[in-house]
Short mmCIF file of C-alpha atoms in Angstrom, two decimals:
data_model
loop_
_atom_site.label_atom_id
_atom_site.label_comp_id
_atom_site.label_asym_id
_atom_site.label_seq_id
_atom_site.Cartn_x
_atom_site.Cartn_y
_atom_site.Cartn_z
CA MET A 19 31.48 -26.08 12.24
CA THR A 20 28.01 -24.78 11.29
CA SER A 21 27.07 -21.09 11.53
CA ALA A 22 24.95 -21.87 14.58
CA GLY A 23 27.87 -23.74 16.14
CA ARG A 24 30.20 -20.84 15.47
CA ARG A 25 27.76 -18.43 17.08
CA ARG A 26 27.44 -20.66 20.17
CA ALA A 27 31.23 -20.94 20.45
CA LEU A 28 31.65 -17.18 20.05
CA LEU A 29 29.00 -16.50 22.68
CA ALA A 30 30.57 -18.95 25.12
CA GLY A 31 34.00 -17.44 24.52
CA ALA A 32 32.66 -13.92 24.93
CA VAL A 33 31.04 -14.82 28.25
CA PHE A 34 34.31 -16.38 29.44
CA VAL A 35 36.36 -13.34 28.40
CA ALA A 36 33.82 -10.95 29.88
CA GLY A 37 34.08 -12.81 33.18
CA ALA A 38 37.86 -12.64 33.11
CA LEU A 39 37.79 -8.92 32.36
CA ALA A 40 35.24 -8.17 35.03
CA GLY A 41 37.15 -10.21 37.60
CA ALA A 42 40.45 -8.56 36.77
CA ALA A 43 38.90 -5.11 36.81
CA ILE A 44 37.22 -5.68 40.16
CA LEU A 45 40.47 -6.90 41.67
CA THR A 46 42.46 -3.96 40.37
CA ALA A 47 39.92 -1.12 40.47
CA VAL A 48 40.70 1.76 42.80
CA ASP A 49 37.62 3.01 44.65
CA ARG A 50 37.63 6.78 44.71
CA TRP A 51 35.02 9.14 46.08
CA ARG A 52 34.85 12.16 43.83
CA GLY A 53 31.79 13.93 45.16
CA GLY A 54 28.98 14.85 42.80
CA PRO A 55 28.37 12.97 39.53
CA PRO A 56 31.29 10.90 38.21
CA ALA A 57 33.42 12.38 35.45
CA GLU A 58 32.82 10.78 32.06
CA LEU A 59 35.73 9.61 29.93
CA VAL A 60 35.10 10.30 26.24
CA ILE A 61 36.80 8.21 23.56
CA VAL A 62 36.60 9.65 20.06
CA SER A 63 36.68 6.85 17.51
CA GLY A 64 35.76 5.98 13.97
CA VAL A 65 32.71 3.81 13.40
CA GLU A 66 33.38 0.21 14.45
CA ASP A 67 34.17 -2.00 11.45
CA GLY A 68 34.16 -5.25 13.39
CA GLU A 69 31.20 -7.49 14.16
CA GLY A 70 29.15 -7.81 17.33
CA ALA A 71 29.76 -4.31 18.77
CA ALA A 72 32.89 -5.71 20.44
CA ARG A 73 34.35 -2.33 21.34
CA GLN A 74 31.13 -1.18 22.98
CA THR A 75 31.00 -4.46 24.90
CA LEU A 76 34.39 -3.63 26.42
CA ILE A 77 33.22 -0.15 27.36
CA ASP A 78 30.14 -1.66 29.01
CA LEU A 79 32.40 -3.99 31.01
CA TRP A 80 34.58 -1.07 32.08
CA ASN A 81 31.52 0.92 33.18
CA ARG A 82 30.15 -2.02 35.12
CA THR A 83 33.39 -2.42 37.10
CA HIS A 84 34.36 1.28 37.28
CA PRO A 85 31.09 3.11 38.06
CA ASP A 86 33.05 6.02 39.54
CA ARG A 87 34.67 6.80 36.18
CA PRO A 88 32.36 5.77 33.33
CA ALA A 89 33.33 5.99 29.68
CA ARG A 90 31.59 6.34 26.37
CA ILE A 91 32.58 6.24 22.71
CA HIS A 92 31.84 9.30 20.59
CA LEU A 93 31.74 8.12 16.97
CA VAL A 94 32.95 10.00 13.90
CA ALA A 95 31.98 8.71 10.48
CA GLY A 96 33.68 8.82 7.09
CA SER A 97 36.76 7.42 5.41
CA ALA A 98 40.13 7.09 7.13
CA ASP A 99 41.09 10.52 5.77
CA GLU A 100 37.87 12.14 7.01
CA GLN A 101 38.23 10.54 10.43
CA HIS A 102 41.79 11.85 10.67
CA ASP A 103 40.62 15.41 10.02
CA ALA A 104 37.89 15.03 12.65
CA MET A 105 40.45 13.77 15.19
CA VAL A 106 42.55 16.89 14.63
CA ARG A 107 39.55 19.09 15.37
CA PHE A 108 38.81 17.18 18.59
CA ALA A 109 42.45 17.40 19.67
CA ARG A 110 42.48 21.15 19.06
CA GLY A 111 39.33 21.63 21.11
CA GLU A 112 37.39 22.88 18.09
CA VAL A 113 34.45 20.57 18.83
CA ALA A 114 31.89 20.98 21.61
CA VAL A 115 32.57 17.45 22.91
CA GLU A 116 35.55 17.40 25.29
CA ALA A 117 37.62 14.36 24.32
CA ASP A 118 39.89 12.48 26.72
CA ILE A 119 41.09 9.67 24.41
CA LEU A 120 41.57 9.51 20.65
CA ASN A 121 41.42 6.20 18.79
CA LEU A 122 44.01 7.02 16.13
CA ASP A 123 45.09 5.22 13.02
CA VAL A 124 48.65 4.04 13.66
CA THR A 125 49.97 6.47 11.04
CA ALA A 126 48.62 9.44 13.01
CA VAL A 127 50.62 8.82 16.20
CA ALA A 128 53.71 10.64 14.89
CA GLU A 129 51.70 13.67 13.76
CA PHE A 130 49.63 13.97 16.93
CA ALA A 131 52.72 13.51 19.10
CA GLU A 132 54.83 16.00 17.16
CA PHE A 133 52.19 18.71 17.37
CA ARG A 134 51.39 17.84 21.00
CA TYR A 135 47.77 16.96 20.31
CA ILE A 136 48.28 13.94 22.58
CA ALA A 137 50.13 13.48 25.85
CA GLU A 138 53.28 11.46 26.29
CA TRP A 139 52.96 8.50 28.65
CA PRO A 140 54.68 9.43 31.96
CA ALA A 141 58.00 7.61 32.24
CA THR A 142 57.20 6.77 35.86
CA ASP A 143 53.95 5.08 34.81
CA THR A 144 55.10 3.07 31.78
CA PRO A 145 53.05 -0.18 31.55
CA ARG A 146 56.10 -2.36 30.96
CA GLU A 147 54.38 -5.66 31.68
CA LEU A 148 51.58 -4.90 29.24
CA LEU A 149 54.03 -3.73 26.57
CA GLY A 150 55.83 -7.06 26.92
CA THR A 151 52.66 -8.92 25.92
CA LEU A 152 52.33 -7.09 22.59
CA LEU A 153 53.51 -8.27 19.20
CA ARG A 154 56.62 -6.34 18.16
CA LYS A 155 55.17 -4.34 15.26
CA PRO A 156 52.10 -3.06 17.13
CA ARG A 157 54.32 -2.23 20.10
CA GLU A 158 56.67 -0.21 17.92
CA SER A 159 53.74 1.76 16.53
CA CYS A 160 53.03 3.12 20.02
CA TYR A 161 56.29 5.10 20.08
CA TYR A 162 57.48 8.26 18.41
CA GLY A 163 60.85 9.85 18.96
CA GLY A 164 61.78 7.05 21.35
CA ARG A 165 58.91 7.92 23.70
CA LEU A 166 55.62 6.17 24.44
CA TRP A 167 52.45 7.96 23.32
CA SER A 168 49.78 5.29 22.88
CA LEU A 169 48.70 1.66 23.22
CA PRO A 170 46.90 -0.52 20.66
CA PHE A 171 43.12 -0.87 20.58
CA ASN A 172 43.67 -3.45 17.85
CA THR A 173 46.29 -4.19 15.24
CA ASP A 174 45.90 -5.09 11.57
CA ALA A 175 47.77 -6.27 8.49
CA GLY A 176 46.61 -6.86 4.94
CA VAL A 177 45.82 -10.44 3.88
CA LEU A 178 44.62 -12.20 0.74
CA PHE A 179 41.21 -13.87 0.59
CA ALA A 180 40.58 -16.65 -1.95
CA GLN A 181 37.38 -18.24 -3.26
CA ARG A 182 38.11 -21.93 -2.73
CA ARG A 183 34.90 -23.05 -4.39
CA LEU A 184 35.52 -21.05 -7.56
CA LEU A 185 39.18 -22.09 -7.57
CA GLY A 186 38.15 -25.74 -7.35
CA GLN A 187 40.17 -26.33 -4.17
CA GLN A 188 39.59 -28.68 -1.30
CA THR A 189 40.44 -27.44 2.19
CA PRO A 190 43.26 -29.92 2.94
CA THR A 191 45.08 -29.13 -0.29
CA ALA A 192 44.63 -25.37 -0.36
CA PRO A 193 47.94 -23.50 -0.74
CA THR A 194 49.28 -21.52 2.17
CA ALA A 195 50.26 -18.64 -0.12
CA TYR A 196 49.73 -17.34 -3.63
CA THR A 197 52.20 -15.45 -5.79
CA TRP A 198 51.19 -12.60 -8.05
CA ASP A 199 51.93 -14.89 -11.00
CA ASP A 200 49.31 -17.31 -9.62
CA ILE A 201 46.73 -14.53 -9.60
CA VAL A 202 47.68 -13.36 -13.10
CA ALA A 203 47.39 -16.92 -14.42
CA ARG A 204 43.88 -17.21 -13.00
CA GLY A 205 42.90 -13.94 -14.64
CA GLN A 206 44.26 -15.02 -17.99
CA GLY A 207 42.30 -18.25 -17.70
CA LEU A 208 38.92 -16.56 -17.26
CA PRO A 209 36.61 -16.83 -20.27
CA ALA A 210 36.14 -13.73 -22.39
CA LYS A 211 32.38 -13.71 -21.97
CA ASP A 212 30.65 -11.74 -19.26
CA ASP A 213 30.13 -14.59 -16.78
CA LYS A 214 31.16 -14.48 -13.15
CA PRO A 215 33.82 -14.13 -11.98
CA THR A 216 34.58 -11.06 -14.05
CA ALA A 217 38.18 -10.69 -12.80
CA ALA A 218 40.74 -12.52 -10.73
CA TYR A 219 41.52 -9.88 -8.13
CA ALA A 220 40.47 -6.63 -6.52
CA GLY A 221 41.97 -4.32 -3.95
CA GLN A 222 41.01 -0.83 -2.80
CA LEU A 223 41.93 1.71 -5.45
CA GLN A 224 39.60 4.61 -4.72
CA ASP A 225 41.49 7.86 -4.10
CA TYR A 226 41.86 7.61 -0.32
CA GLU A 227 44.26 6.02 2.18
CA GLY A 228 43.34 2.58 0.86
CA LEU A 229 45.03 3.39 -2.45
CA THR A 230 48.18 4.41 -0.59
CA VAL A 231 48.15 1.13 1.35
CA ASN A 232 47.64 -0.95 -1.80
CA THR A 233 50.40 1.02 -3.57
CA LEU A 234 52.93 0.49 -0.77
CA GLU A 235 52.17 -3.24 -0.68
CA ALA A 236 52.60 -3.49 -4.46
CA LEU A 237 55.90 -1.58 -4.32
CA TRP A 238 57.24 -3.81 -1.54
CA ALA A 239 56.13 -6.98 -3.34
CA VAL A 240 57.81 -5.96 -6.60
CA GLU A 241 61.01 -4.89 -4.82
CA LYS A 242 61.18 -8.16 -2.89
CA GLU A 243 60.65 -10.21 -6.06
CA ARG A 244 63.38 -8.25 -7.88
CA THR A 245 66.00 -7.96 -5.14
CA GLY A 246 65.06 -10.60 -2.55
CA ALA A 247 64.34 -8.05 0.19
CA VAL A 248 62.74 -4.69 0.89
CA ALA A 249 65.42 -2.14 1.71
CA ALA A 250 65.05 -0.02 4.82
CA THR A 251 64.92 3.58 3.59
CA PRO A 252 63.87 6.86 5.24
CA LEU A 253 60.88 7.06 2.89
CA GLY A 254 59.83 3.47 3.49
CA VAL A 255 59.64 2.74 -0.25
CA SER A 256 61.97 2.38 -3.18
CA THR A 257 62.26 5.26 -5.63
CA ASP A 258 63.47 3.01 -8.46
CA PRO A 259 61.37 3.99 -11.53
CA ALA A 260 61.25 0.39 -12.79
CA ILE A 261 59.77 -0.80 -9.50
CA TRP A 262 57.18 1.97 -9.52
CA SER A 263 56.17 1.32 -13.11
CA GLU A 264 55.71 -2.41 -12.48
CA ALA A 265 53.85 -1.82 -9.20
CA VAL A 266 51.34 0.52 -10.84
CA ASN A 267 50.78 -1.99 -13.64
CA ARG A 268 50.15 -4.61 -10.98
CA LEU A 269 47.70 -2.41 -9.10
CA PHE A 270 45.47 -1.70 -12.07
CA GLY A 271 46.11 -4.81 -14.13
CA PRO A 272 48.79 -5.68 -16.68
CA PRO A 273 47.80 -4.31 -20.11
CA GLY A 274 46.51 -6.93 -22.55
CA ARG A 275 46.86 -9.87 -20.16
CA GLY A 276 43.31 -10.96 -19.50
CA ARG A 277 40.96 -9.97 -16.73
CA VAL A 278 43.40 -9.87 -13.85
CA VAL A 279 42.26 -6.82 -11.85
CA ASP A 280 38.61 -5.83 -11.50
CA ALA A 281 38.30 -2.56 -13.45
CA ARG A 282 35.70 -1.35 -10.96
CA SER A 283 38.20 -1.45 -8.09
CA THR A 284 39.17 2.16 -8.85
CA ALA A 285 35.92 2.96 -7.02
CA TYR A 286 36.37 0.35 -4.28
CA GLN A 287 36.92 0.79 -0.59
CA GLU A 288 37.03 -2.21 1.77
CA ALA A 289 33.26 -2.82 1.92
CA ASP A 290 32.96 -2.63 -1.88
CA THR A 291 35.61 -5.31 -2.28
CA ILE A 292 33.79 -7.57 0.19
CA ALA A 293 30.58 -7.10 -1.79
CA ALA A 294 32.30 -8.09 -5.05
CA PHE A 295 33.81 -11.13 -3.35
CA LEU A 296 30.47 -12.26 -1.91
CA ASP A 297 28.87 -11.81 -5.33
CA ASP A 298 31.47 -14.12 -6.94
CA GLN A 299 32.73 -11.27 -9.10
CA ILE A 300 36.36 -11.92 -8.11
CA LEU A 301 38.49 -14.90 -7.10
CA PHE A 302 40.86 -13.04 -4.78
CA MET A 303 40.69 -9.88 -2.75
CA ARG A 304 43.11 -7.91 -0.64
CA ASN A 305 41.50 -6.84 2.63
CA TRP A 306 41.98 -6.75 6.40
CA PRO A 307 41.43 -9.83 8.62
CA VAL A 308 38.24 -8.35 10.08
CA ALA A 309 36.60 -9.03 6.70
CA TYR A 310 36.63 -12.75 7.50
CA ARG A 311 33.86 -12.38 10.07
CA SER A 312 31.76 -10.38 7.59
CA LEU A 313 32.17 -13.16 5.05
CA VAL A 314 31.40 -16.18 7.21
CA GLU A 315 28.84 -14.75 9.62
CA GLY A 316 26.92 -12.71 7.06
CA SER A 317 26.61 -8.96 6.91
CA ASP A 318 24.35 -6.22 5.66
CA LEU A 319 25.86 -6.50 2.20
CA ARG A 320 23.85 -9.26 0.53
CA ALA A 321 25.01 -12.73 1.39
CA SER A 322 27.08 -14.96 3.62
CA ALA A 323 29.72 -17.46 2.71
CA ALA A 324 30.55 -20.80 4.24
CA ALA A 325 33.81 -20.74 6.16
CA GLY A 326 35.09 -23.76 4.28
CA GLU A 327 34.80 -21.93 0.99
CA ILE A 328 37.03 -19.04 2.02
CA GLY A 329 40.80 -19.14 2.16
CA MET A 330 42.94 -16.54 3.90
CA THR A 331 46.65 -16.40 3.08
CA PRO A 332 49.46 -13.85 3.30
CA LEU A 333 49.69 -11.29 0.52
CA PRO A 334 52.20 -11.93 -2.29
CA GLY A 335 54.52 -9.48 -0.51
CA PRO A 336 54.81 -7.69 2.84
CA ALA A 337 51.60 -6.21 4.21
CA VAL A 338 51.07 -2.73 5.59
CA LEU A 339 50.71 -2.62 9.36
CA GLY A 340 47.30 -1.20 10.19
CA GLY A 341 45.30 -0.85 13.35
CA GLN A 342 44.28 1.84 15.79
CA ASN A 343 46.09 3.14 18.84
CA LEU A 344 44.57 4.83 21.86
CA ALA A 345 46.17 8.05 23.12
CA VAL A 346 45.32 10.58 25.84
CA VAL A 347 44.39 14.04 24.56
CA ALA A 348 46.88 16.67 25.71
CA GLY A 349 45.35 18.69 28.51
CA SER A 350 42.68 16.13 29.39
CA ARG A 351 41.34 16.77 32.87
CA HIS A 352 41.12 13.00 33.43
CA ALA A 353 44.49 11.90 32.10
CA ASP A 354 45.24 9.33 34.82
CA ASP A 355 41.82 7.70 34.47
CA ALA A 356 42.16 7.78 30.69
CA ARG A 357 45.45 5.89 30.87
CA ASP A 358 43.86 3.28 33.15
CA LEU A 359 41.07 2.79 30.62
CA ILE A 360 43.55 2.50 27.73
CA GLU A 361 45.52 -0.16 29.60
CA PHE A 362 42.28 -2.05 30.24
CA LEU A 363 41.39 -1.96 26.52
CA ALA A 364 44.91 -3.00 25.42
CA SER A 365 45.14 -5.92 27.86
CA GLU A 366 45.12 -9.53 26.65
CA PRO A 367 41.58 -10.35 27.87
CA SER A 368 40.24 -7.29 26.02
CA GLN A 369 42.21 -8.14 22.90
CA ARG A 370 40.81 -11.66 23.09
CA LEU A 371 37.24 -10.40 23.18
CA LEU A 372 37.88 -7.99 20.31
CA MET A 373 39.21 -10.83 18.17
CA GLN A 374 36.67 -13.45 19.14
CA VAL A 375 33.55 -11.30 18.96
CA GLY A 376 34.59 -8.54 16.56
CA GLY A 377 37.06 -10.33 14.32
CA TYR A 378 39.77 -7.75 14.96
CA ALA A 379 43.43 -8.72 14.83
CA ALA A 380 44.71 -8.87 18.40
CA ALA A 381 47.82 -6.91 19.34
CA THR A 382 48.75 -9.42 22.07
CA SER A 383 50.70 -12.49 21.00
CA ALA A 384 49.20 -14.93 23.53
CA THR A 385 45.70 -14.35 22.17
CA TYR A 386 46.54 -16.30 19.01
CA ASP A 387 47.41 -19.40 21.07
CA ARG A 388 44.09 -19.49 22.92
CA ALA A 389 42.03 -22.61 22.19
CA GLU A 390 38.81 -20.63 21.85
CA ILE A 391 40.42 -18.30 19.32
CA ARG A 392 41.80 -21.14 17.21
CA ALA A 393 38.43 -22.92 17.32
CA THR A 394 36.52 -19.98 15.86
CA HIS A 395 39.33 -18.34 13.84
CA PRO A 396 41.01 -21.06 11.76
CA TYR A 397 43.31 -18.46 10.22
CA ALA A 398 44.57 -17.03 13.51
CA GLU A 399 48.15 -18.04 12.74
CA THR A 400 47.90 -16.50 9.27
CA VAL A 401 46.86 -13.21 10.85
CA ARG A 402 49.65 -13.32 13.44
CA THR A 403 52.22 -14.06 10.71
CA ALA A 404 50.90 -11.19 8.58
CA VAL A 405 51.30 -8.80 11.52
CA LEU A 406 54.78 -10.10 12.37
CA ASP A 407 55.93 -9.72 8.75
CA SER A 408 54.20 -6.38 8.15
CA ARG A 409 55.89 -3.07 7.51
CA GLN A 410 55.00 0.32 8.93
CA ARG A 411 54.18 3.31 6.82
CA PRO A 412 56.66 6.20 7.33
CA ALA A 413 56.47 7.59 10.88
CA THR A 414 56.34 11.24 9.84
CA PRO A 415 54.24 14.05 11.33
CA TYR A 416 53.35 14.93 7.75
CA TYR A 417 52.08 11.52 6.79
CA PRO A 418 48.75 12.77 5.33
CA ARG A 419 50.68 14.89 2.82
CA PHE A 420 53.06 12.01 2.08
CA SER A 421 50.11 9.70 1.46
CA GLU A 422 48.49 12.23 -0.82
CA GLU A 423 51.68 12.56 -2.85
CA ILE A 424 51.93 8.77 -3.24
CA ARG A 425 48.47 8.85 -4.84
CA ASN A 426 49.36 11.85 -6.99
CA VAL A 427 52.37 9.99 -8.38
CA VAL A 428 50.28 6.89 -9.10
CA ALA A 429 47.78 9.02 -11.02
CA GLU A 430 50.56 10.64 -13.05
CA ILE A 431 52.16 7.31 -13.92
CA ARG A 432 48.82 5.96 -15.14
CA ALA A 433 48.09 9.11 -17.16
CA ASP A 434 51.57 9.13 -18.72
CA GLY A 435 51.57 5.56 -20.00
CA GLY A 436 53.72 4.14 -17.20
CA LYS A 437 56.37 6.88 -17.21
CA VAL A 438 57.59 7.67 -13.69
CA PRO A 439 58.15 11.36 -12.80
CA ALA A 440 61.84 12.28 -12.76
CA ASP A 441 61.39 14.21 -9.50
CA LEU A 442 59.77 11.28 -7.67
CA GLU A 443 62.31 11.02 -4.86
CA ARG A 444 62.40 14.76 -4.19
CA ARG A 445 58.62 15.01 -4.08
CA LEU A 446 58.22 12.14 -1.64
CA ARG A 447 61.04 13.44 0.56
CA ASP A 448 59.62 16.97 0.60
CA ALA A 449 56.15 15.64 1.39
CA SER A 450 57.43 13.50 4.26
CA GLU A 451 59.30 16.49 5.70
CA GLY A 452 56.39 18.91 5.41
CA ARG A 453 57.94 21.00 2.65
CA LEU A 454 55.39 20.18 -0.04
CA PRO A 455 52.12 22.14 0.15
CA PRO A 456 48.84 20.28 -0.42
CA ARG A 457 47.47 20.36 -3.96
#
């Protein structure tokens, strides 16, 4: 399908979904006279990383069908870590804007629930039917301590993108998965001169949450290759020094084995990796499914790529479950309305629009079977499989400190020639339990 054809299909699908949402909202809206101007529901969220302003489109639909309780998105910029810190300030009431809903990274639900920054969903108002439409992993991320605190705005799971043209592949014969050995072999086969591509692979290795995610995925992949499975542990990762040493070598490139990992990826976040991919600097990249729309529809980076030249497959090992969950701020004066809005945004029609227009991974299973989704997202099943097979990061209220310690350990292993700290397990355990002060 041409780019123009894709755009026409996306537009037609968006109109269809918008109609479905508007119709459903009109049928279910409760008309309430409040007197005076309507109260405004404020959603605090990070800057949208999808295409087509899909989230704002949903808010516009809500406002059109619920004029008595309008909503708006208040954006906070920065990395995942910076957005987390901003969310804490909003939850504590330290910001002039009075927030009703927080769009949290899935890892933050445990922390915000534990410290009562967000409100538990009333047991008498549990949206059981909606919860039944969700994929299992995103649904599980909504709970902490056996209680419901949030619903998904979108889900996510890491995937591998491949340059079919540079790999010399034809679409019908492209593999459905690559092993790490496949990637290493491609890196070893690159010529020594400075031509593109300059490396086989890149992930996100800047010192932020992306490095933690890439590290966890490398640890799980190595453990699965060595033992056949990833063990369920309280820390969520193995503390075997051999697994850690091999995983760190994998992250930054095996010494003396060709140009496997892009040396510049130590400065990469997601957008940087997309830029390197579009510039033919790398053959493979680890990223989130939303990157596909940026690649095939063009972006503000520099170029666009033809859909037929891009392959999306599962990672060599289990992916980290990502995504954002919507939760009501504790003490919100509009808690009931906020929950209604969250249920609207988590519903299947909304998830369909987010995936079709924005390229987000839908949290609802049925979305992946929709004809319009499969027509415009040829890798829909790959995304669903990645989410189903994903693993959650540890559900600890002290996750930011745990994540920081993961990165500290990686830095020490690199600096010490691959030697793993003897106190690795204690440090990770103390960090996950809040007993390790920040550095």
